[in-house]
Amino acid sequence: MTTCSDANATSFDPYGEPLGEDRITHMVQADRRARNAAIAIFWTLALTLTAGRVYLNDQPLGHALILAKAQIGAFVTAVR
Protein backbone atom coordinates (compact mmCIF):
# COMPACT_ATOMS: atom_id res chain seq x y z
CA MET A 1 0.00 0.00 0.00
CA THR A 2 1.46 3.38 -1.00
CA THR A 3 0.52 6.83 0.19
CA CYS A 4 0.85 10.13 -1.61
CA SER A 5 3.17 12.63 -0.06
CA ASP A 6 3.52 16.34 -0.67
CA ALA A 7 6.86 15.72 -2.36
CA ASN A 8 5.16 13.69 -5.10
CA ALA A 9 2.24 16.12 -5.57
CA THR A 10 2.32 18.23 -8.71
CA SER A 11 1.17 21.83 -8.71
CA PHE A 12 -0.42 23.52 -11.71
CA ASP A 13 -0.63 27.15 -12.79
CA PRO A 14 -4.00 28.75 -13.69
CA TYR A 15 -3.63 27.52 -17.29
CA GLY A 16 -3.13 23.88 -16.30
CA GLU A 17 0.62 23.72 -16.90
CA PRO A 18 2.67 21.83 -14.31
CA LEU A 19 4.89 24.02 -12.16
CA GLY A 20 8.51 23.33 -11.32
CA GLU A 21 9.84 23.84 -7.81
CA ASP A 22 11.54 27.15 -8.76
CA ARG A 23 8.28 28.62 -10.09
CA ILE A 24 6.35 27.50 -7.00
CA THR A 25 8.89 29.18 -4.72
CA HIS A 26 8.80 32.35 -6.83
CA MET A 27 4.99 32.45 -6.77
CA VAL A 28 4.88 31.96 -2.99
CA GLN A 29 7.40 34.76 -2.47
CA ALA A 30 5.46 37.06 -4.82
CA ASP A 31 2.22 36.29 -2.97
CA ARG A 32 3.90 37.01 0.36
CA ARG A 33 5.27 40.34 -0.93
CA ALA A 34 1.85 41.37 -2.24
CA ARG A 35 0.15 40.40 1.03
CA ASN A 36 2.73 42.33 3.08
CA ALA A 37 2.34 45.39 0.85
CA ALA A 38 -1.46 45.24 1.18
CA ILE A 39 -1.19 44.97 4.98
CA ALA A 40 1.20 47.94 5.14
CA ILE A 41 -1.06 50.08 2.92
CA PHE A 42 -4.17 49.13 4.94
CA TRP A 43 -2.64 50.01 8.31
CA THR A 44 -1.08 53.22 6.99
CA LEU A 45 -4.45 54.35 5.70
CA ALA A 46 -6.26 53.29 8.87
CA LEU A 47 -3.81 55.09 11.14
CA THR A 48 -3.84 58.20 8.94
CA LEU A 49 -7.63 58.38 9.01
CA THR A 50 -7.70 57.80 12.76
CA ALA A 51 -5.02 60.42 13.42
CA GLY A 52 -6.83 62.91 11.19
CA ARG A 53 -10.12 62.29 12.96
CA VAL A 54 -8.55 62.73 16.38
CA TYR A 55 -6.75 65.90 15.28
CA LEU A 56 -9.81 67.46 13.66
CA ASN A 57 -12.08 66.44 16.54
CA ASP A 58 -10.29 68.88 18.88
CA GLN A 59 -11.72 71.88 17.02
CA PRO A 60 -15.29 72.94 16.28
CA LEU A 61 -16.39 72.15 12.73
CA GLY A 62 -16.83 75.79 11.70
CA HIS A 63 -13.31 76.66 12.82
CA ALA A 64 -11.88 73.63 10.99
CA LEU A 65 -13.66 74.63 7.77
CA ILE A 66 -12.33 78.19 7.98
CA LEU A 67 -8.78 76.86 8.47
CA ALA A 68 -9.17 74.40 5.60
CA LYS A 69 -10.42 77.17 3.30
CA ALA A 70 -7.44 79.35 4.28
CA GLN A 71 -5.00 76.49 3.68
CA ILE A 72 -6.50 75.75 0.26
CA GLY A 73 -6.30 79.43 -0.64
CA ALA A 74 -2.65 79.60 0.43
CA PHE A 75 -1.86 76.47 -1.57
CA VAL A 76 -3.53 77.85 -4.72
CA THR A 77 -1.65 81.13 -4.32
CA ALA A 78 1.66 79.29 -3.85
CA VAL A 79 1.08 77.18 -6.97
CA ARG A 80 0.49 80.24 -9.17
CSV table of C-alpha atoms in Angstrom, one decimal:
chain,number,residue,atom,x,y,z
A,1,MET,CA,0.0,0.0,0.0
A,2,THR,CA,1.5,3.4,-1.0
A,3,THR,CA,0.5,6.8,0.2
A,4,CYS,CA,0.9,10.1,-1.6
A,5,SER,CA,3.2,12.6,-0.1
A,6,ASP,CA,3.5,16.3,-0.7
A,7,ALA,CA,6.9,15.7,-2.4
A,8,ASN,CA,5.2,13.7,-5.1
A,9,ALA,CA,2.2,16.1,-5.6
A,10,THR,CA,2.3,18.2,-8.7
A,11,SER,CA,1.2,21.8,-8.7
A,12,PHE,CA,-0.4,23.5,-11.7
A,13,ASP,CA,-0.6,27.1,-12.8
A,14,PRO,CA,-4.0,28.8,-13.7
A,15,TYR,CA,-3.6,27.5,-17.3
A,16,GLY,CA,-3.1,23.9,-16.3
A,17,GLU,CA,0.6,23.7,-16.9
A,18,PRO,CA,2.7,21.8,-14.3
A,19,LEU,CA,4.9,24.0,-12.2
A,20,GLY,CA,8.5,23.3,-11.3
A,21,GLU,CA,9.8,23.8,-7.8
A,22,ASP,CA,11.5,27.1,-8.8
A,23,ARG,CA,8.3,28.6,-10.1
A,24,ILE,CA,6.3,27.5,-7.0
A,25,THR,CA,8.9,29.2,-4.7
A,26,HIS,CA,8.8,32.3,-6.8
A,27,MET,CA,5.0,32.4,-6.8
A,28,VAL,CA,4.9,32.0,-3.0
A,29,GLN,CA,7.4,34.8,-2.5
A,30,ALA,CA,5.5,37.1,-4.8
A,31,ASP,CA,2.2,36.3,-3.0
A,32,ARG,CA,3.9,37.0,0.4
A,33,ARG,CA,5.3,40.3,-0.9
A,34,ALA,CA,1.9,41.4,-2.2
A,35,ARG,CA,0.2,40.4,1.0
A,36,ASN,CA,2.7,42.3,3.1
A,37,ALA,CA,2.3,45.4,0.9
A,38,ALA,CA,-1.5,45.2,1.2
A,39,ILE,CA,-1.2,45.0,5.0
A,40,ALA,CA,1.2,47.9,5.1
A,41,ILE,CA,-1.1,50.1,2.9
A,42,PHE,CA,-4.2,49.1,4.9
A,43,TRP,CA,-2.6,50.0,8.3
A,44,THR,CA,-1.1,53.2,7.0
A,45,LEU,CA,-4.5,54.3,5.7
A,46,ALA,CA,-6.3,53.3,8.9
A,47,LEU,CA,-3.8,55.1,11.1
A,48,THR,CA,-3.8,58.2,8.9
A,49,LEU,CA,-7.6,58.4,9.0
A,50,THR,CA,-7.7,57.8,12.8
A,51,ALA,CA,-5.0,60.4,13.4
A,52,GLY,CA,-6.8,62.9,11.2
A,53,ARG,CA,-10.1,62.3,13.0
A,54,VAL,CA,-8.6,62.7,16.4
A,55,TYR,CA,-6.7,65.9,15.3
A,56,LEU,CA,-9.8,67.5,13.7
A,57,ASN,CA,-12.1,66.4,16.5
A,58,ASP,CA,-10.3,68.9,18.9
A,59,GLN,CA,-11.7,71.9,17.0
A,60,PRO,CA,-15.3,72.9,16.3
A,61,LEU,CA,-16.4,72.1,12.7
A,62,GLY,CA,-16.8,75.8,11.7
A,63,HIS,CA,-13.3,76.7,12.8
A,64,ALA,CA,-11.9,73.6,11.0
A,65,LEU,CA,-13.7,74.6,7.8
A,66,ILE,CA,-12.3,78.2,8.0
A,67,LEU,CA,-8.8,76.9,8.5
A,68,ALA,CA,-9.2,74.4,5.6
A,69,LYS,CA,-10.4,77.2,3.3
A,70,ALA,CA,-7.4,79.3,4.3
A,71,GLN,CA,-5.0,76.5,3.7
A,72,ILE,CA,-6.5,75.7,0.3
A,73,GLY,CA,-6.3,79.4,-0.6
A,74,ALA,CA,-2.7,79.6,0.4
A,75,PHE,CA,-1.9,76.5,-1.6
A,76,VAL,CA,-3.5,77.9,-4.7
A,77,THR,CA,-1.7,81.1,-4.3
A,78,ALA,CA,1.7,79.3,-3.9
A,79,VAL,CA,1.1,77.2,-7.0
A,80,ARG,CA,0.5,80.2,-9.2
